[in-house]
Tab-separated table of C-alpha atoms in Angstrom:
chain	number	residue	atom	x	y	z
G	615	MET	CA	20.006	-4.149	21.910
G	616	ILE	CA	21.560	-7.064	20.039
G	617	GLY	CA	19.577	-7.030	16.839
G	618	ALA	CA	15.926	-7.194	17.839
G	619	THR	CA	16.808	-8.780	21.184
G	620	ALA	CA	17.088	-6.607	24.286
G	621	VAL	CA	19.629	-7.484	26.978
G	622	ALA	CA	19.551	-5.924	30.446
G	623	VAL	CA	22.842	-4.221	31.356
G	624	THR	CA	23.761	-3.258	34.908
G	625	VAL	CA	25.979	-0.193	35.262
G	626	GLU	CA	28.297	-0.493	38.269
G	627	ALA	CA	30.604	2.211	39.605
G	628	SER	CA	33.350	2.334	42.204
G	629	VAL	CA	34.516	5.746	43.457
G	630	PHE	CA	37.551	6.034	45.715
G	631	LYS	CA	40.381	8.364	46.517
G	632	SER	CA	43.684	7.694	44.874
G	633	SER	CA	47.086	9.325	44.969
G	634	ALA	CA	47.978	8.003	41.558
G	635	LYS	CA	48.496	10.373	38.652
G	636	GLY	CA	45.326	10.881	36.630
G	637	ALA	CA	43.077	9.990	39.550
G	638	ASP	CA	40.224	12.121	38.162
G	639	THR	CA	39.777	9.942	35.075
G	640	VAL	CA	37.064	7.376	34.444
G	641	ARG	CA	38.050	3.814	33.619
G	642	MET	CA	35.485	1.620	31.915
G	643	SER	CA	35.261	-2.162	31.976
G	644	GLY	CA	33.229	-4.453	29.763
G	645	LEU	CA	32.733	-4.059	26.030
G	646	PRO	CA	31.727	-0.401	25.538
G	647	ASP	CA	31.928	1.043	22.039
G	648	ASN	CA	33.333	4.484	21.224
G	649	VAL	CA	30.020	6.219	21.931
G	650	VAL	CA	29.836	4.670	25.401
G	651	SER	CA	33.507	5.390	26.092
G	652	GLN	CA	32.920	9.057	25.312
G	653	ALA	CA	29.943	9.175	27.683
G	654	GLN	CA	32.169	10.415	30.506
G	655	THR	CA	32.622	13.692	28.599
G	656	ARG	CA	28.871	14.134	28.239
G	657	VAL	CA	28.277	13.179	31.882
G	658	ARG	CA	30.885	15.624	33.204
G	659	SER	CA	29.464	18.520	31.223
G	660	ALA	CA	25.842	17.606	32.009
G	661	MET	CA	26.575	17.489	35.739
G	662	ALA	CA	28.533	20.735	35.675
G	663	ASN	CA	25.717	22.537	33.843
G	664	SER	CA	23.185	21.101	36.289
G	665	ALA	CA	24.978	22.467	39.377
G	666	LEU	CA	26.129	18.954	40.306
G	667	ARG	CA	29.628	17.878	41.273
G	668	PHE	CA	31.488	15.193	39.433
G	669	PRO	CA	33.661	13.342	41.992
G	670	ASP	CA	37.303	14.421	42.044
G	671	LYS	CA	38.297	10.829	42.619
G	672	SER	CA	39.186	7.693	40.773
G	673	VAL	CA	36.078	6.294	39.085
G	674	THR	CA	35.815	2.766	37.714
G	675	VAL	CA	32.718	1.803	35.734
G	676	ASN	CA	31.677	-1.690	34.712
G	677	PHE	CA	28.940	-2.732	32.279
G	678	ALA	CA	27.665	-6.154	33.304
G	679	PRO	CA	27.555	-8.711	31.907
G	680	ALA	CA	31.003	-7.748	30.700
G	681	SER	CA	30.767	-10.096	27.711
G	682	VAL	CA	27.794	-8.203	26.193
G	683	PRO	CA	28.749	-5.341	23.846
G	684	THR	CA	27.330	-2.042	25.115
G	685	THR	CA	26.604	0.341	22.251
G	686	GLY	CA	25.050	3.751	21.752
G	687	SER	CA	24.244	6.530	24.178
G	688	ALA	CA	21.319	4.914	26.020
G	689	ALA	CA	23.492	4.275	29.108
G	690	ASP	CA	24.398	7.961	29.651
G	691	LEU	CA	21.764	8.608	32.315
G	692	ALA	CA	22.465	5.352	34.118
G	693	LEU	CA	26.176	6.186	34.139
G	694	ALA	CA	25.628	9.650	35.640
G	695	LEU	CA	23.297	8.478	38.417
G	696	THR	CA	25.430	5.441	39.222
G	697	ILE	CA	28.524	7.589	39.719
G	698	MET	CA	26.628	9.973	41.989
G	699	CYS	CA	25.178	7.102	44.004
G	700	ALA	CA	28.609	5.501	44.361
G	701	ASP	CA	29.940	8.850	45.608
G	702	ASP	CA	27.137	8.996	48.222
G	703	THR	CA	25.815	12.279	46.822
G	704	LEU	CA	22.466	10.937	45.625
G	705	PRO	CA	19.710	9.053	47.487
G	706	THR	CA	18.740	5.684	46.068
G	707	GLU	CA	15.281	5.170	47.586
G	708	ARG	CA	13.408	6.095	44.419
G	709	LEU	CA	15.725	4.178	42.109
G	710	GLY	CA	14.749	0.680	43.155
G	711	ASP	CA	13.437	-1.521	40.315
G	712	THR	CA	14.171	1.325	37.874
G	713	VAL	CA	15.523	1.225	34.334
G	714	LEU	CA	17.325	4.347	33.082
G	715	LEU	CA	17.301	4.942	29.357
G	716	ALA	CA	18.358	8.315	27.935
G	717	GLU	CA	21.213	10.192	26.329
G	718	LEU	CA	22.596	13.237	28.126
G	719	GLY	CA	23.212	16.512	26.346
G	720	LEU	CA	26.058	18.761	27.433
G	721	ASP	CA	23.496	21.084	28.992
G	722	GLY	CA	22.075	18.247	31.101
G	723	GLY	CA	18.985	17.703	28.953
G	724	LEU	CA	17.627	14.194	28.426
G	725	ARG	CA	17.626	13.177	24.783
G	726	PRO	CA	15.819	10.313	23.025
G	727	VAL	CA	17.416	7.002	22.101
G	728	PRO	CA	16.234	4.433	19.537
G	729	GLY	CA	14.839	1.082	20.605
G	730	THR	CA	13.049	2.381	23.701
G	731	LEU	CA	9.994	0.153	23.257
G	732	PRO	CA	11.772	-3.229	22.921
G	733	ALA	CA	14.250	-2.249	25.652
G	734	LEU	CA	11.482	-1.439	28.126
G	735	MET	CA	9.556	-4.565	27.162
G	736	GLU	CA	12.597	-6.582	28.232
G	737	ALA	CA	13.026	-4.461	31.377
G	738	ARG	CA	9.447	-5.271	32.333
G	739	LYS	CA	10.154	-8.994	31.866
G	740	CYS	CA	13.196	-8.623	34.145
G	741	GLY	CA	10.955	-7.408	36.955
G	742	LEU	CA	11.625	-3.673	36.741
G	743	ARG	CA	8.576	-1.539	37.455
G	744	THR	CA	9.775	2.037	36.815
G	745	ALA	CA	11.410	3.676	33.797
G	746	ILE	CA	13.060	7.067	33.402
G	747	VAL	CA	13.301	8.230	29.791
G	748	SER	CA	13.535	11.461	27.808
G	749	PRO	CA	10.362	13.478	27.096
G	750	GLU	CA	10.626	12.570	23.402
G	751	ASN	CA	10.461	8.854	24.286
G	752	ALA	CA	7.626	9.274	26.813
G	753	ASP	CA	4.779	8.275	24.474
G	754	GLU	CA	6.704	5.279	23.236
G	755	ALA	CA	7.581	4.163	26.767
G	756	SER	CA	3.975	4.522	27.922
G	757	MET	CA	2.958	1.746	25.525
G	758	VAL	CA	4.538	-0.818	27.881
G	759	GLU	CA	1.942	-2.252	30.241
G	760	ASP	CA	2.441	-2.222	34.046
G	761	LEU	CA	5.405	0.150	33.890
G	762	THR	CA	5.499	3.549	35.621
G	763	VAL	CA	7.277	6.022	33.340
G	764	TYR	CA	8.878	9.343	34.303
G	765	ALA	CA	10.192	11.755	31.675
G	766	PRO	CA	12.100	14.676	33.261
G	767	ARG	CA	13.323	17.324	30.873
G	768	ASP	CA	16.866	17.415	32.296
G	769	LEU	CA	19.239	15.941	34.858
G	770	ALA	CA	18.694	18.755	37.389
G	771	THR	CA	14.929	18.115	37.453
G	772	LEU	CA	15.487	14.401	37.974
G	773	VAL	CA	17.968	14.899	40.814
G	774	ALA	CA	15.620	17.363	42.533
G	775	TRP	CA	12.864	14.745	42.376
G	776	LEU	CA	15.146	12.044	43.768
G	777	PHE	CA	15.894	14.343	46.729
G	778	GLY	CA	12.180	14.993	47.148
G	779	GLN	CA	12.638	18.693	46.442
G	780	ALA	CA	10.429	18.884	43.345
G	781	PRO	CA	7.425	16.946	42.010
G	782	LEU	CA	7.645	14.753	38.937
G	783	ASP	CA	4.426	13.293	37.639
G	784	PRO	CA	4.399	9.932	35.887
G	785	VAL	CA	3.576	9.884	32.197
G	786	VAL	CA	-0.129	9.336	31.564
G	787	ARG	CA	-0.831	6.986	28.715
G	788	SER	CA	-2.963	8.886	26.247
G	789	ALA	CA	-5.545	7.343	23.976
G	790	PRO	CA	-3.959	6.403	20.662
G	791	PRO	CA	-4.985	8.658	17.774
G	792	ASP	CA	-6.991	7.248	14.928
G	793	PRO	CA	-4.609	5.861	12.315
G	794	PRO	CA	-4.569	7.694	8.996
G	795	PRO	CA	-6.649	6.065	6.265
G	796	LEU	CA	-4.794	3.702	3.986
G	797	PRO	CA	-4.789	4.185	0.198
G	798	ASP	CA	-7.874	2.489	-1.219
G	799	LEU	CA	-8.148	0.115	-4.160
G	800	ALA	CA	-11.063	2.187	-5.431
G	801	ASP	CA	-8.475	4.679	-6.704
G	802	VAL	CA	-7.143	2.153	-9.220
G	803	ARG	CA	-8.859	2.319	-12.617
G	804	GLY	CA	-8.849	-0.717	-14.823
G	805	GLN	CA	-6.315	-3.539	-14.365
G	806	PRO	CA	-8.779	-6.274	-13.279
G	807	MET	CA	-6.129	-8.988	-13.619
G	808	ALA	CA	-3.677	-7.129	-11.380
G	809	ARG	CA	-6.401	-6.460	-8.809
G	810	ARG	CA	-7.243	-10.166	-8.715
G	811	ALA	CA	-3.559	-11.015	-8.335
G	812	LEU	CA	-3.278	-8.551	-5.463
G	813	GLU	CA	-6.164	-10.295	-3.685
G	814	ILE	CA	-4.453	-13.676	-4.071
G	815	VAL	CA	-1.183	-12.210	-2.818
G	816	ALA	CA	-2.878	-10.857	0.301
G	817	ALA	CA	-4.804	-14.063	0.977
G	818	GLY	CA	-1.780	-16.356	0.793
G	819	GLY	CA	1.180	-14.113	1.586
G	820	HIS	CA	2.742	-14.689	-1.827
G	821	HIS	CA	5.344	-12.635	-3.707
G	822	LEU	CA	4.434	-10.653	-6.831
G	823	LEU	CA	6.064	-9.199	-9.964
G	824	LEU	CA	4.281	-6.419	-11.852
G	825	VAL	CA	5.514	-5.599	-15.371
G	826	GLY	CA	4.015	-2.728	-17.322
G	827	PRO	CA	4.616	0.685	-18.886
G	828	PRO	CA	4.816	3.871	-16.816
G	829	GLY	CA	1.402	4.961	-15.571
G	830	ALA	CA	-0.084	1.473	-15.689
G	831	GLY	CA	-0.631	1.525	-11.920
G	832	LYS	CA	2.182	-0.652	-10.586
G	833	THR	CA	3.045	1.651	-7.681
G	834	MET	CA	-0.615	2.411	-6.939
G	835	LEU	CA	-1.408	-1.274	-6.669
G	836	ALA	CA	1.559	-1.992	-4.404
G	837	GLU	CA	0.732	0.936	-2.102
G	838	ARG	CA	-2.817	-0.360	-1.683
G	839	LEU	CA	-1.848	-3.898	-0.780
G	840	PRO	CA	-1.677	-3.108	2.994
G	841	SER	CA	-5.305	-1.939	2.869
G	842	ILE	CA	-6.504	-5.490	2.121
G	843	LEU	CA	-4.160	-7.277	4.514
G	844	PRO	CA	-5.572	-8.272	7.931
G	845	PRO	CA	-4.797	-5.841	10.787
G	846	LEU	CA	-1.946	-6.836	13.065
G	847	SER	CA	-2.710	-8.747	16.255
G	848	ASP	CA	-1.524	-7.335	19.588
G	849	ALA	CA	1.619	-9.490	19.564
G	850	GLU	CA	2.365	-8.662	15.942
G	851	ALA	CA	1.800	-4.940	16.558
G	852	VAL	CA	4.333	-4.931	19.401
G	853	GLU	CA	6.813	-6.885	17.279
G	854	VAL	CA	6.514	-4.559	14.282
G	855	THR	CA	6.488	-1.375	16.358
G	856	SER	CA	9.627	-2.511	18.181
G	857	LEU	CA	11.496	-2.811	14.892
G	858	HIS	CA	10.474	0.719	13.908
G	859	SER	CA	11.530	1.909	17.360
G	860	LEU	CA	15.010	0.509	16.730
G	861	ARG	CA	15.218	2.816	13.726
G	862	GLY	CA	14.260	5.789	15.923
G	863	ARG	CA	11.127	6.525	13.911
G	864	PHE	CA	9.219	7.700	16.981
G	865	SER	CA	11.794	10.163	18.318
G	866	GLY	CA	10.344	13.646	18.619
G	867	GLY	CA	6.815	12.625	17.712
G	868	ALA	CA	3.774	10.847	19.031
G	869	ALA	CA	4.162	7.093	19.240
G	870	THR	CA	1.493	4.421	19.021
G	871	LEU	CA	1.395	0.752	18.176
G	872	LEU	CA	1.363	0.103	14.440
G	873	ARG	CA	-1.879	-1.747	13.754
G	874	HIS	CA	-1.678	-1.939	9.956
G	875	ALA	CA	0.764	-3.883	7.845
G	876	PRO	CA	3.813	-1.675	7.181
G	877	PHE	CA	4.832	-0.611	3.695
G	878	GLU	CA	8.459	-0.002	2.765
G	879	ALA	CA	9.567	1.299	-0.637
G	880	PRO	CA	13.347	1.863	-0.727
G	881	HIS	CA	14.920	3.693	-3.670
G	882	HIS	CA	16.823	1.715	-6.284
G	883	SER	CA	20.076	3.355	-5.129
G	884	THR	CA	19.688	1.750	-1.666
G	885	THR	CA	22.748	-0.118	-0.413
G	886	MET	CA	22.723	-3.714	0.748
G	887	GLN	CA	23.149	-2.622	4.377
G	888	ALA	CA	20.178	-0.267	4.143
G	889	LEU	CA	18.040	-2.975	2.543
G	890	VAL	CA	18.740	-6.025	4.724
G	891	GLY	CA	20.367	-4.368	7.745
G	892	GLY	CA	23.890	-3.830	8.943
G	893	GLY	CA	26.257	-0.916	9.190
G	894	HIS	CA	29.474	-0.038	10.954
G	895	GLY	CA	29.380	-0.572	14.710
G	896	HIS	CA	25.685	-0.698	15.577
G	897	VAL	CA	23.857	-3.122	13.305
G	898	GLY	CA	20.368	-1.737	12.730
G	899	PRO	CA	17.366	-3.160	10.875
G	900	GLY	CA	17.060	-2.418	7.175
G	901	SER	CA	14.000	-1.893	5.005
G	902	LEU	CA	13.441	-5.643	4.833
G	903	ALA	CA	13.007	-5.981	8.605
G	904	LEU	CA	10.992	-2.747	8.798
G	905	ALA	CA	8.535	-4.323	6.343
G	906	HIS	CA	8.039	-7.338	8.650
G	907	ARG	CA	4.386	-8.476	8.566
G	908	GLY	CA	3.845	-6.091	5.675
G	909	VAL	CA	4.941	-5.213	2.145
G	910	LEU	CA	8.411	-4.570	0.722
G	911	PHE	CA	8.031	-2.782	-2.613
G	912	ILE	CA	10.967	-2.811	-5.009
G	913	ASP	CA	10.241	-0.382	-7.830
G	914	GLU	CA	12.325	-0.318	-11.019
G	915	ALA	CA	13.726	-3.714	-10.043
G	916	PRO	CA	15.993	-4.121	-13.120
G	917	GLU	CA	17.725	-0.840	-12.201
G	918	TRP	CA	18.847	-2.229	-8.833
G	919	ARG	CA	22.289	-3.714	-8.436
G	920	ARG	CA	21.957	-7.473	-8.749
G	921	THR	CA	24.014	-8.175	-5.617
G	922	VAL	CA	21.696	-5.963	-3.570
G	923	LEU	CA	18.532	-7.644	-4.824
G	924	ASP	CA	20.024	-11.108	-4.442
G	925	SER	CA	20.627	-10.411	-0.757
G	926	LEU	CA	16.849	-10.890	-0.362
G	927	ARG	CA	16.945	-14.525	-1.438
G	928	GLN	CA	17.842	-16.191	1.851
G	929	PRO	CA	15.645	-13.960	4.072
G	930	LEU	CA	12.647	-14.635	1.820
G	931	GLU	CA	13.094	-18.360	2.392
G	932	CYS	CA	13.575	-18.363	6.174
G	933	GLY	CA	11.588	-15.268	7.140
G	934	GLU	CA	14.393	-13.535	9.014
G	935	VAL	CA	17.595	-11.573	8.430
G	936	ARG	CA	20.769	-13.099	9.817
G	937	ILE	CA	23.814	-10.875	10.127
G	938	ARG	CA	26.992	-12.407	11.475
G	939	ARG	CA	29.908	-10.501	12.963
G	940	ALA	CA	33.130	-11.778	14.471
G	941	ASN	CA	31.784	-11.995	18.025
G	942	THR	CA	28.029	-12.004	17.602
G	943	SER	CA	25.134	-13.098	15.429
G	944	ILE	CA	22.195	-10.727	14.947
G	945	ARG	CA	18.729	-11.647	13.752
G	946	TYR	CA	15.761	-9.564	12.683
G	947	PRO	CA	12.348	-11.017	11.765
G	948	ALA	CA	11.493	-10.412	8.119
G	949	LYS	CA	8.294	-12.129	7.047
G	950	VAL	CA	7.330	-9.893	4.168
G	951	ILE	CA	5.316	-9.869	0.980
G	952	LEU	CA	7.758	-8.864	-1.748
G	953	VAL	CA	6.361	-6.863	-4.663
G	954	LEU	CA	8.686	-6.193	-7.592
G	955	ALA	CA	7.790	-3.703	-10.315
G	956	ALA	CA	9.494	-3.224	-13.651
G	957	ASN	CA	9.056	-1.570	-17.012
G	958	PRO	CA	9.108	-3.957	-19.980
G	959	CYS	CA	12.267	-2.328	-21.375
G	960	PRO	CA	14.598	0.623	-20.670
G	961	CYS	CA	12.771	3.103	-22.945
G	962	ALA	CA	9.458	2.214	-21.255
G	963	PRO	CA	7.025	3.173	-24.050
G	964	ASN	CA	3.314	3.557	-23.400
G	965	LYS	CA	2.545	1.408	-26.446
G	966	PRO	CA	4.669	-1.598	-27.476
G	967	HIS	CA	5.059	-0.418	-31.081
G	968	ASP	CA	6.671	2.822	-29.831
G	969	CYS	CA	9.626	0.936	-28.318
G	970	THR	CA	13.034	2.165	-29.535
G	971	CYS	CA	15.109	-0.548	-27.833
G	972	THR	CA	16.988	-3.077	-29.902
G	973	PRO	CA	15.814	-6.691	-29.560
G	974	GLN	CA	18.989	-7.563	-27.652
G	975	VAL	CA	18.522	-4.728	-25.137
G	976	LYS	CA	14.865	-5.603	-24.688
G	977	ARG	CA	15.620	-9.293	-24.125
G	978	SER	CA	18.330	-8.537	-21.564
G	979	TYR	CA	16.399	-5.979	-19.484
G	980	LEU	CA	14.115	-8.068	-17.265
G	981	PRO	CA	16.762	-10.817	-16.897
G	982	ARG	CA	18.774	-8.284	-14.882
G	983	ILE	CA	16.688	-9.712	-12.056
G	984	SER	CA	18.519	-12.944	-11.321
G	985	ARG	CA	16.861	-16.295	-11.965
G	986	PRO	CA	17.227	-17.471	-8.339
G	987	LEU	CA	15.334	-14.406	-7.126
G	988	MET	CA	12.704	-14.685	-9.860
G	989	ASP	CA	12.209	-18.322	-8.877
G	990	ARG	CA	10.965	-17.085	-5.504
G	991	ILE	CA	8.285	-14.878	-7.076
G	992	ASP	CA	4.926	-16.666	-7.050
G	993	LEU	CA	2.842	-14.450	-9.343
G	994	ARG	CA	3.923	-12.574	-12.459
G	995	VAL	CA	1.447	-10.113	-13.932
G	996	HIS	CA	1.805	-8.043	-17.100
G	997	LEU	CA	-0.120	-4.756	-16.913
G	998	PRO	CA	-1.314	-3.061	-20.108
G	999	ALA	CA	-1.534	0.709	-20.384
G	1000	VAL	CA	-4.685	2.100	-18.782
G	1001	PRO	CA	-7.180	3.120	-21.508
G	1002	PRO	CA	-8.276	6.784	-21.545
G	1003	SER	CA	-11.903	5.741	-21.023
G	1004	ALA	CA	-11.035	4.314	-17.584
G	1005	ILE	CA	-9.364	7.557	-16.542
G	1006	LEU	CA	-12.033	9.900	-17.894
G	1007	ALA	CA	-15.010	7.971	-16.525
G	1008	GLU	CA	-16.987	10.172	-14.135
G	1009	VAL	CA	-18.300	7.281	-12.020
G	1010	ALA	CA	-15.760	5.112	-10.255
G	1011	GLU	CA	-16.671	1.471	-10.787
G	1012	ALA	CA	-13.622	-0.009	-9.081
G	1013	GLU	CA	-14.238	-2.161	-6.024
G	1014	PRO	CA	-12.939	-0.529	-2.808
G	1015	SER	CA	-10.546	-2.216	-0.385
G	1016	GLU	CA	-13.102	-3.075	2.317
G	1017	PRO	CA	-14.972	-5.932	0.551
G	1018	VAL	CA	-11.686	-7.267	-0.825
G	1019	ALA	CA	-10.193	-7.273	2.676
G	1020	LYS	CA	-13.194	-9.252	3.942
G	1021	ARG	CA	-12.656	-11.931	1.296
G	1022	VAL	CA	-8.960	-12.027	2.137
G	1023	ALA	CA	-9.748	-12.416	5.840
G	1024	ARG	CA	-12.149	-15.312	5.151
G	1025	ALA	CA	-9.560	-17.049	2.986
G	1026	ARG	CA	-6.860	-16.643	5.641
G	1027	GLU	CA	-9.199	-17.939	8.337
G	1028	ALA	CA	-9.999	-20.993	6.221
G	1029	ALA	CA	-6.298	-21.708	5.649
G	1030	ALA	CA	-5.379	-21.217	9.307
G	1031	ALA	CA	-8.239	-23.487	10.438
G	1032	ARG	CA	-7.213	-26.185	7.972
G	1033	TRP	CA	-3.584	-26.251	9.055
G	1034	ALA	CA	-4.505	-25.954	12.749
G	1035	GLU	CA	-6.796	-28.965	12.413
G	1036	ALA	CA	-3.824	-30.880	11.037
G	1037	GLY	CA	-1.760	-29.843	14.086
G	1038	GLU	CA	0.431	-27.363	12.219
G	1039	GLN	CA	1.344	-23.750	13.094
G	1040	TRP	CA	1.192	-22.377	9.553
G	1041	GLN	CA	-0.958	-19.245	9.190
G	1042	CYS	CA	-0.681	-18.640	5.430
G	1043	ASN	CA	-0.407	-21.027	2.514
G	1044	SER	CA	2.935	-19.477	1.573
G	1045	GLU	CA	4.370	-20.818	4.866
G	1046	VAL	CA	3.522	-24.452	4.079
G	1047	PRO	CA	6.613	-26.506	3.110
G	1048	GLY	CA	6.509	-27.961	-0.373
G	1049	PRO	CA	6.986	-31.595	0.733
G	1050	ALA	CA	3.844	-31.323	2.873
G	1051	LEU	CA	1.776	-30.488	-0.220
G	1052	ARG	CA	3.350	-33.236	-2.314
G	1053	SER	CA	2.760	-36.117	0.080
G	1054	GLY	CA	0.266	-37.491	2.554
G	1055	ARG	CA	-3.248	-36.126	2.915
G	1056	TRP	CA	-2.532	-32.881	1.041
G	1057	ARG	CA	-1.271	-34.502	-2.170
G	1058	LEU	CA	-3.594	-33.647	-5.045
G	1059	PRO	CA	-4.673	-36.403	-7.479
G	1060	PRO	CA	-2.917	-36.519	-10.896
G	1061	PRO	CA	-5.916	-35.242	-12.926
G	1062	VAL	CA	-6.029	-32.120	-10.754
G	1063	ARG	CA	-2.264	-31.561	-11.058
G	1064	LYS	CA	-2.128	-32.156	-14.804
G	1065	SER	CA	-1.244	-28.588	-15.815
G	1066	VAL	CA	1.529	-28.068	-13.284
G	1067	ASP	CA	2.903	-31.589	-13.726
G	1068	GLY	CA	3.221	-30.866	-17.432
G	1069	LEU	CA	5.145	-27.666	-16.762
G	1070	LEU	CA	7.565	-29.540	-14.528
G	1071	MET	CA	8.050	-32.370	-17.020
G	1072	LYS	CA	8.790	-29.834	-19.772
G	1073	GLU	CA	11.201	-28.045	-17.365
G	1074	ARG	CA	9.313	-24.771	-17.712
G	1075	ILE	CA	9.318	-24.454	-13.931
G	1076	THR	CA	11.761	-25.610	-11.273
G	1077	ALA	CA	11.059	-27.839	-8.288
G	1078	ARG	CA	10.666	-24.704	-6.172
G	1079	GLY	CA	8.310	-23.279	-8.765
G	1080	TYR	CA	6.268	-26.476	-8.656
G	1081	ASP	CA	5.793	-26.161	-4.900
G	1082	ARG	CA	4.852	-22.504	-5.218
G	1083	VAL	CA	2.193	-23.284	-7.820
G	1084	LEU	CA	0.644	-25.757	-5.378
G	1085	LYS	CA	0.630	-23.106	-2.636
G	1086	LEU	CA	-0.993	-20.662	-5.041
G	1087	ALA	CA	-3.623	-23.262	-5.945
G	1088	TRP	CA	-4.571	-23.699	-2.287
G	1089	THR	CA	-4.919	-19.920	-1.899
G	1090	ILE	CA	-7.104	-19.651	-4.996
G	1091	ALA	CA	-9.212	-22.513	-3.637
G	1092	ASP	CA	-9.614	-20.717	-0.305
G	1093	LEU	CA	-10.790	-17.560	-2.073
G	1094	ARG	CA	-13.245	-19.606	-4.139
G	1095	GLU	CA	-14.344	-21.417	-0.955
G	1096	HIS	CA	-13.280	-24.832	-2.236
G	1097	ASP	CA	-12.346	-27.491	0.297
G	1098	VAL	CA	-9.463	-28.643	-1.923
G	1099	PRO	CA	-8.042	-27.178	-5.136
G	1100	THR	CA	-9.702	-28.197	-8.375
G	1101	ALA	CA	-8.040	-28.619	-11.755
G	1102	ALA	CA	-9.197	-25.092	-12.634
G	1103	ASP	CA	-7.561	-23.729	-9.471
G	1104	VAL	CA	-4.246	-25.395	-10.333
G	1105	THR	CA	-4.420	-24.185	-13.935
G	1106	ALA	CA	-5.073	-20.618	-12.765
G	1107	ALA	CA	-2.119	-20.877	-10.375
G	1108	SER	CA	0.108	-22.161	-13.197
G	1109	GLU	CA	-0.883	-19.280	-15.448
G	1110	LEU	CA	-0.175	-16.734	-12.727
G	1111	ARG	CA	3.204	-18.334	-12.133
G	1112	LEU	CA	4.158	-18.063	-15.807
G	1113	GLY	CA	2.608	-14.636	-16.322
G	1114	TYR	CA	0.393	-15.611	-19.245
G	1115	SER	CA	-2.377	-18.041	-20.147
G	1116	LEU	CA	-1.641	-21.719	-20.908
G	1117	SER	CA	-4.485	-21.903	-23.421
């Protein structure tokens, strides 16, 4: 795996007698990392504990193409079988068109490896029809169509099957379990403005800032955003599930395609590498990529290190994470809805008059979130404390997620149909470039744009903010079933952008 891209690697071995000193060593060619270089130790022990003989000869191993870095322990099984085949101690009839993907334990057991799903998807594209994986990766591997999967428990069982001495049944793809229910908006009491903002966010794929005291419902609202987002299509489900596979989230448990928008909520102590991806040696996806097609929730945003939060700026613009190393460039898709949450000040009182912060501390708290990042936030909503009457009410009057999700789906369908009719590939209004909304057939007349034009002239919003207000206006129009935004739609979008009413 190079980022989210799988590359097929062929393991070659040459075994021959040699009179040179150290003839029983294994020499490796290509670009193996330390984990791969140490595989010979695991292979030797696994073979010895499986009653198999490691050749007492000179062994040369090559990972082709030699220019592709080979990382991790996924090549252990391929290395062991290749050496045995090169030594003419293992039949090859059952290994044609086969991909081998498993780590070897010292006892010969097959262990899971991350990234099994995207790796086998690529193997299937390369024409391979059979896969041998660990039992823990069996469910994940069975999600790949038109691929026969075997999952022996250890190396001895696999070798016995290759010799025809023991049966090994292919993995049967089981029916996926019903996904657990998502948190429902009906649980949220009060906060009608925030609920409306959440609906707009879901309909247009916009970013959101929630500011309010503890207990106002910021986290509850963010957690319920996936319940009103459209379910993932087949292609999107494979894409999202592959990213979670790279993180090894299916190892040791049942695996199924993720059909709902993911939700990621990293802690404010998260490092930049954990948030956007990276790390020493193997560069894995971070929380940002794991939230692809879903929601990335940043709670207590002012408490985060500014450099960590600012690392989101470029991915939010281009919809992908780009990590560059000396010899390679790695990309992960990262089309997310960003939700930031913050208290109004460090002391976080339930009532404003109970605040003990000095005016200077209070003024400098929210600005800990940098202006460039805030400029990318489309909606800003201030949440008041929830009144006791809303909590103590015996009858829940809040609207559940299902009708809201239906309105969101209709709005998204209207937007997608509009842009498709114009010959564009945009699916959400947030994906539409600003210049497209400021020129040509999509340019709104001056009376309709009056409120946002005034904000730009008074420099209360930036050029980017101007474009984002127009995108918001189109989303509000879609929810209201307007063919084009009205002046009221643009005014509502402007107010949501500023976080308070213009009147």
